[in-house]
PDB file of C-alpha atoms in Angstrom:
ATOM      1  CA  MET A   1       7.860  -7.032  14.768  1.00 50.00           C
ATOM      2  CA  SER A   2       6.740  -4.078  13.133  1.00 50.00           C
ATOM      3  CA  HIS A   3       8.962  -1.109  12.574  1.00 60.00           C
ATOM      4  CA  ALA A   4       9.967  -0.478  16.354  1.00 66.00           C
ATOM      5  CA  ASP A   5       6.192  -0.124  17.535  1.00 77.00           C
ATOM      6  CA  ALA A   6       5.047  -1.646  20.367  1.00 82.00           C
ATOM      7  CA  ILE A   7       1.786  -2.763  21.918  1.00 87.00           C
ATOM      8  CA  VAL A   8       2.489  -1.924  25.795  1.00 89.00           C
ATOM      9  CA  GLU A   9      -0.886  -3.633  26.940  1.00 90.00           C
ATOM     10  CA  PRO A  10      -4.007  -4.981  25.035  1.00 92.00           C
ATOM     11  CA  PRO A  11      -7.082  -2.140  25.265  1.00 93.00           C
ATOM     12  CA  LYS A  12      -9.642  -2.609  28.234  1.00 93.00           C
ATOM     13  CA  GLY A  13     -11.540  -5.880  27.881  1.00 94.00           C
ATOM     14  CA  ALA A  14      -9.107  -7.089  25.540  1.00 95.00           C
ATOM     15  CA  ALA A  15      -6.775  -9.906  26.495  1.00 95.00           C
ATOM     16  CA  THR A  16      -3.639 -11.084  24.991  1.00 95.00           C
ATOM     17  CA  THR A  17      -3.396 -14.309  23.149  1.00 92.00           C
ATOM     18  CA  ALA A  18       0.117 -14.386  22.070  1.00 90.00           C
ATOM     19  CA  SER A  19       3.184 -12.583  22.900  1.00 89.00           C
ATOM     20  CA  THR A  20       7.232 -13.093  21.908  1.00 88.00           C
ATOM     21  CA  PRO A  21      10.703 -12.311  23.490  1.00 88.00           C
ATOM     22  CA  GLY A  22      10.513  -8.659  22.044  1.00 85.00           C
ATOM     23  CA  ALA A  23       6.985  -8.267  22.100  1.00 88.00           C
ATOM     24  CA  LYS A  24       4.815  -8.641  25.317  1.00 90.00           C
ATOM     25  CA  VAL A  25       1.808  -8.180  23.494  1.00 93.00           C
ATOM     26  CA  ALA A  26       2.015  -9.720  19.529  1.00 90.00           C
ATOM     27  CA  VAL A  27      -1.534 -10.550  19.411  1.00 91.00           C
ATOM     28  CA  PHE A  28      -4.769  -9.774  21.579  1.00 93.00           C
ATOM     29  CA  GLU A  29      -8.257 -10.158  21.352  1.00 92.00           C
ATOM     30  CA  ASP A  30     -11.656  -9.215  22.641  1.00 93.00           C
ATOM     31  CA  ALA A  31     -13.614 -11.958  22.049  1.00 87.00           C
ATOM     32  CA  HIS A  32     -16.687  -9.895  22.922  1.00 89.00           C
ATOM     33  CA  ARG A  33     -16.714  -7.262  20.896  1.00 89.00           C
ATOM     34  CA  ARG A  34     -15.048  -9.464  18.347  1.00 84.00           C
ATOM     35  CA  PHE A  35     -12.141  -7.214  18.026  1.00 88.00           C
ATOM     36  CA  TYR A  36      -8.511  -8.086  17.290  1.00 89.00           C
ATOM     37  CA  GLY A  37      -4.779  -6.861  16.817  1.00 90.00           C
ATOM     38  CA  VAL A  38      -1.845  -7.976  15.738  1.00 90.00           C
ATOM     39  CA  GLN A  39       1.828  -6.564  16.009  1.00 86.00           C
ATOM     40  CA  PHE A  40       3.181  -8.323  13.133  1.00 85.00           C
ATOM     41  CA  HIS A  41       2.525  -8.780   9.078  1.00 87.00           C
ATOM     42  CA  PRO A  42       0.633 -11.880   9.048  1.00 88.00           C
ATOM     43  CA  GLU A  43       0.212 -11.582   5.155  1.00 89.00           C
ATOM     44  CA  VAL A  44       3.472 -11.762   4.335  1.00 88.00           C
ATOM     45  CA  SER A  45       5.070 -14.990   3.212  1.00 87.00           C
ATOM     46  CA  HIS A  46       7.739 -15.665   5.806  1.00 87.00           C
ATOM     47  CA  THR A  47       5.341 -15.312   8.690  1.00 86.00           C
ATOM     48  CA  GLN A  48       4.985 -18.851  10.121  1.00 88.00           C
ATOM     49  CA  GLY A  49       0.903 -19.491  10.269  1.00 88.00           C
ATOM     50  CA  GLY A  50       0.106 -15.978   9.024  1.00 89.00           C
ATOM     51  CA  GLN A  51      -1.672 -17.568   5.843  1.00 91.00           C
ATOM     52  CA  GLU A  52      -3.830 -19.576   8.735  1.00 91.00           C
ATOM     53  CA  LEU A  53      -4.740 -16.683  10.702  1.00 89.00           C
ATOM     54  CA  LEU A  54      -5.981 -14.561   8.101  1.00 91.00           C
ATOM     55  CA  GLU A  55      -8.439 -17.675   6.961  1.00 92.00           C
ATOM     56  CA  ARG A  56      -9.500 -18.019  10.565  1.00 89.00           C
ATOM     57  CA  PHE A  57     -10.179 -14.223  10.884  1.00 89.00           C
ATOM     58  CA  LEU A  58     -11.932 -13.958   7.400  1.00 91.00           C
ATOM     59  CA  PHE A  59     -13.794 -17.320   7.517  1.00 92.00           C
ATOM     60  CA  GLU A  60     -14.363 -17.804  11.192  1.00 89.00           C
ATOM     61  CA  ALA A  61     -14.437 -14.392  12.914  1.00 85.00           C
ATOM     62  CA  CYS A  62     -15.886 -12.477   9.989  1.00 88.00           C
ATOM     63  CA  GLY A  63     -17.912 -15.279   8.502  1.00 91.00           C
ATOM     64  CA  ALA A  64     -16.835 -14.374   4.692  1.00 91.00           C
ATOM     65  CA  LEU A  65     -17.192 -17.156   2.233  1.00 91.00           C
ATOM     66  CA  PRO A  66     -14.586 -18.450   0.507  1.00 89.00           C
ATOM     67  CA  THR A  67     -16.234 -17.819  -3.136  1.00 88.00           C
ATOM     68  CA  TRP A  68     -13.747 -15.138  -4.252  1.00 82.00           C
ATOM     69  CA  THR A  69     -10.662 -15.312  -6.892  1.00 85.00           C
ATOM     70  CA  HIS A  70      -8.101 -13.314  -7.423  1.00 85.00           C
ATOM     71  CA  THR A  71      -9.768 -13.139 -11.397  1.00 89.00           C
ATOM     72  CA  ASN A  72     -13.049 -12.145  -9.686  1.00 91.00           C
ATOM     73  CA  ILE A  73     -11.738  -9.182  -7.921  1.00 92.00           C
ATOM     74  CA  ILE A  74      -9.636  -8.055 -10.514  1.00 95.00           C
ATOM     75  CA  GLU A  75     -12.553  -8.337 -13.115  1.00 95.00           C
ATOM     76  CA  LYS A  76     -15.000  -6.698 -10.315  1.00 95.00           C
ATOM     77  CA  SER A  77     -12.542  -3.814 -10.040  1.00 96.00           C
ATOM     78  CA  VAL A  78     -12.119  -3.140 -13.870  1.00 97.00           C
ATOM     79  CA  ASP A  79     -15.788  -3.032 -14.704  1.00 97.00           C
ATOM     80  CA  ASP A  80     -16.380  -0.523 -11.448  1.00 97.00           C
ATOM     81  CA  ILE A  81     -13.813   1.332 -13.125  1.00 97.00           C
ATOM     82  CA  ARG A  82     -15.057   1.372 -16.654  1.00 97.00           C
ATOM     83  CA  ARG A  83     -18.791   2.217 -15.568  1.00 97.00           C
ATOM     84  CA  GLN A  84     -17.234   5.160 -13.301  1.00 96.00           C
ATOM     85  CA  ILE A  85     -14.851   6.436 -16.250  1.00 95.00           C
ATOM     86  CA  GLY A  86     -16.710   5.737 -19.252  1.00 93.00           C
ATOM     87  CA  GLU A  87     -14.734   7.638 -22.314  1.00 92.00           C
ATOM     88  CA  GLU A  88     -12.869  10.243 -20.102  1.00 95.00           C
ATOM     89  CA  ARG A  89      -9.204  10.299 -19.903  1.00 97.00           C
ATOM     90  CA  VAL A  90      -7.624   9.177 -16.674  1.00 97.00           C
ATOM     91  CA  LEU A  91      -4.220  10.933 -14.793  1.00 97.00           C
ATOM     92  CA  CYS A  92      -2.675   8.524 -12.418  1.00 97.00           C
ATOM     93  CA  ALA A  93       0.100   9.198  -9.823  1.00 95.00           C
ATOM     94  CA  LEU A  94       2.480   6.750 -10.316  1.00 95.00           C
ATOM     95  CA  SER A  95       5.147   6.355  -7.349  1.00 91.00           C
ATOM     96  CA  GLY A  96       6.280   2.810  -8.016  1.00 85.00           C
ATOM     97  CA  GLY A  97       5.079   1.514  -5.112  1.00 89.00           C
ATOM     98  CA  VAL A  98       3.042  -1.491  -4.674  1.00 92.00           C
ATOM     99  CA  ASP A  99      -0.660   0.470  -4.284  1.00 94.00           C
ATOM    100  CA  SER A 100      -0.240   3.120  -7.128  1.00 94.00           C
ATOM    101  CA  ALA A 101       1.256   0.197  -9.308  1.00 95.00           C
ATOM    102  CA  VAL A 102      -2.042  -1.991  -8.792  1.00 95.00           C
ATOM    103  CA  ALA A 103      -4.065   1.082  -9.365  1.00 96.00           C
ATOM    104  CA  ALA A 104      -2.348   1.895 -12.578  1.00 97.00           C
ATOM    105  CA  ALA A 105      -2.412  -1.835 -14.088  1.00 95.00           C
ATOM    106  CA  LEU A 106      -6.450  -1.728 -13.107  1.00 96.00           C
ATOM    107  CA  VAL A 107      -7.010   1.164 -14.652  1.00 97.00           C
ATOM    108  CA  ARG A 108      -5.089   0.440 -17.607  1.00 96.00           C
ATOM    109  CA  LYS A 109      -6.774  -2.579 -18.270  1.00 96.00           C
ATOM    110  CA  ALA A 110     -10.062  -0.474 -18.102  1.00 96.00           C
ATOM    111  CA  VAL A 111      -9.559   2.071 -19.846  1.00 96.00           C
ATOM    112  CA  GLY A 112      -6.490   1.292 -22.088  1.00 95.00           C
ATOM    113  CA  SER A 113      -5.261   4.628 -23.780  1.00 94.00           C
ATOM    114  CA  HIS A 114      -6.902   6.634 -21.815  1.00 96.00           C
ATOM    115  CA  LEU A 115      -4.652   6.435 -19.239  1.00 97.00           C
ATOM    116  CA  LEU A 116      -1.968   9.219 -18.673  1.00 98.00           C
ATOM    117  CA  CYS A 117       0.732   8.330 -15.551  1.00 98.00           C
ATOM    118  CA  VAL A 118       2.662  10.826 -13.875  1.00 97.00           C
ATOM    119  CA  PHE A 119       5.684   9.833 -11.988  1.00 97.00           C
ATOM    120  CA  VAL A 120       7.258  12.427  -9.788  1.00 96.00           C
ATOM    121  CA  ASP A 121      11.205  11.591  -9.270  1.00 96.00           C
ATOM    122  CA  THR A 122      11.702  13.168  -5.832  1.00 95.00           C
ATOM    123  CA  GLY A 123      15.160  11.887  -5.493  1.00 95.00           C
ATOM    124  CA  LEU A 124      13.956  10.063  -2.348  1.00 94.00           C
ATOM    125  CA  LEU A 125      14.037   6.580  -4.223  1.00 94.00           C
ATOM    126  CA  ARG A 126      16.856   3.951  -4.153  1.00 94.00           C
ATOM    127  CA  MET A 127      19.514   4.310  -6.602  1.00 95.00           C
ATOM    128  CA  HIS A 128      18.113   3.792 -10.136  1.00 95.00           C
ATOM    129  CA  GLU A 129      14.817   2.780  -8.740  1.00 95.00           C
ATOM    130  CA  ALA A 130      13.279   5.988 -10.600  1.00 96.00           C
ATOM    131  CA  ASP A 131      14.912   4.463 -13.543  1.00 96.00           C
ATOM    132  CA  GLN A 132      13.401   0.978 -12.882  1.00 96.00           C
ATOM    133  CA  VAL A 133       9.825   2.520 -12.660  1.00 95.00           C
ATOM    134  CA  GLU A 134      10.244   4.311 -16.142  1.00 96.00           C
ATOM    135  CA  GLU A 135      11.638   1.108 -17.771  1.00 96.00           C
ATOM    136  CA  VAL A 136       9.010  -1.306 -16.097  1.00 95.00           C
ATOM    137  CA  PHE A 137       5.716   1.109 -16.771  1.00 95.00           C
ATOM    138  CA  GLY A 138       6.818   3.166 -19.734  1.00 94.00           C
ATOM    139  CA  ASN A 139       8.731   0.511 -21.715  1.00 95.00           C
ATOM    140  CA  ARG A 140       7.882  -3.015 -20.814  1.00 94.00           C
ATOM    141  CA  LEU A 141       3.935  -2.274 -19.593  1.00 93.00           C
ATOM    142  CA  GLY A 142       3.552   0.426 -22.589  1.00 93.00           C
ATOM    143  CA  MET A 143       1.714   2.869 -20.272  1.00 95.00           C
ATOM    144  CA  ASP A 144       1.761   6.463 -21.370  1.00 97.00           C
ATOM    145  CA  LEU A 145       4.326   7.933 -18.770  1.00 97.00           C
ATOM    146  CA  VAL A 146       5.368  10.966 -18.231  1.00 98.00           C
ATOM    147  CA  ARG A 147       8.525  11.616 -15.742  1.00 97.00           C
ATOM    148  CA  TYR A 148       9.061  14.705 -13.978  1.00 96.00           C
ATOM    149  CA  ASP A 149      12.384  15.112 -12.102  1.00 96.00           C
ATOM    150  CA  ALA A 150      12.063  17.023  -9.250  1.00 95.00           C
ATOM    151  CA  ALA A 151      14.726  15.703  -6.769  1.00 96.00           C
ATOM    152  CA  ASP A 152      16.394  19.075  -6.453  1.00 96.00           C
ATOM    153  CA  THR A 153      13.029  20.720  -5.130  1.00 96.00           C
ATOM    154  CA  PHE A 154      12.232  17.966  -2.588  1.00 96.00           C
ATOM    155  CA  LEU A 155      16.047  17.810  -1.877  1.00 96.00           C
ATOM    156  CA  GLN A 156      16.667  21.433  -0.947  1.00 96.00           C
ATOM    157  CA  ALA A 157      13.153  21.291   0.424  1.00 96.00           C
ATOM    158  CA  LEU A 158      14.386  18.736   3.104  1.00 96.00           C
ATOM    159  CA  SER A 159      17.726  20.071   3.622  1.00 96.00           C
ATOM    160  CA  GLY A 160      18.289  20.455   7.270  1.00 96.00           C
ATOM    161  CA  VAL A 161      15.252  18.336   8.492  1.00 96.00           C
ATOM    162  CA  THR A 162      15.457  15.531  10.831  1.00 95.00           C
ATOM    163  CA  ASP A 163      12.431  15.047  12.555  1.00 93.00           C
ATOM    164  CA  PRO A 164      10.301  12.231  10.812  1.00 91.00           C
ATOM    165  CA  GLU A 165       7.458  13.744  11.100  1.00 91.00           C
ATOM    166  CA  GLU A 166       8.749  17.317   9.971  1.00 94.00           C
ATOM    167  CA  LYS A 167      10.066  15.031   7.010  1.00 94.00           C
ATOM    168  CA  ARG A 168       6.432  13.658   5.755  1.00 92.00           C
ATOM    169  CA  LYS A 169       4.985  17.559   6.198  1.00 94.00           C
ATOM    170  CA  VAL A 170       7.632  18.747   3.971  1.00 95.00           C
ATOM    171  CA  ILE A 171       7.335  16.243   1.222  1.00 94.00           C
ATOM    172  CA  GLY A 172       3.851  16.577   1.134  1.00 91.00           C
ATOM    173  CA  GLU A 173       3.825  19.972   0.947  1.00 92.00           C
ATOM    174  CA  ALA A 174       6.612  20.064  -1.547  1.00 92.00           C
ATOM    175  CA  PHE A 175       4.034  17.739  -3.992  1.00 87.00           C
ATOM    176  CA  ILE A 176       1.431  20.232  -3.611  1.00 85.00           C
ATOM    177  CA  ARG A 177       3.489  22.636  -5.005  1.00 81.00           C
TER     178      ARG A 177
END
């Protein structure tokens, strides 16, 4: 199951439809309200039956039509970005994670050299991961990338902080400053 979270009981009106030895409620559904919940990651490749679950949810529960392709989604996204941005320059915060990487790639495809990516090295990534971000996005993909070394700032701000929620707040505040 996910990150030590647990569903203790399904919401009122919902029924447990799957469980595991470690998760009393792995899946629940309220068929009347068409409301569903899962306590695992059906989108990852090693989840047995995950692809089928997502397909059934999309095409049966939601009634979506299987007419899209990855290419259609990318082309539509790029067209939308071009229409919204026009000839303006774009500043993109790049963390090296999947979300900002996809955003940067789509914007780059839409506006080309009008994109400037800023990568703040917080000192909190795995060893050499910041260098990999710079290598991949700056050198291999040829994006205009500025790397700002803020490791000392972030590590000093986090010194002595042990509570995970407080760490999240401290990191957010350090980014703002």
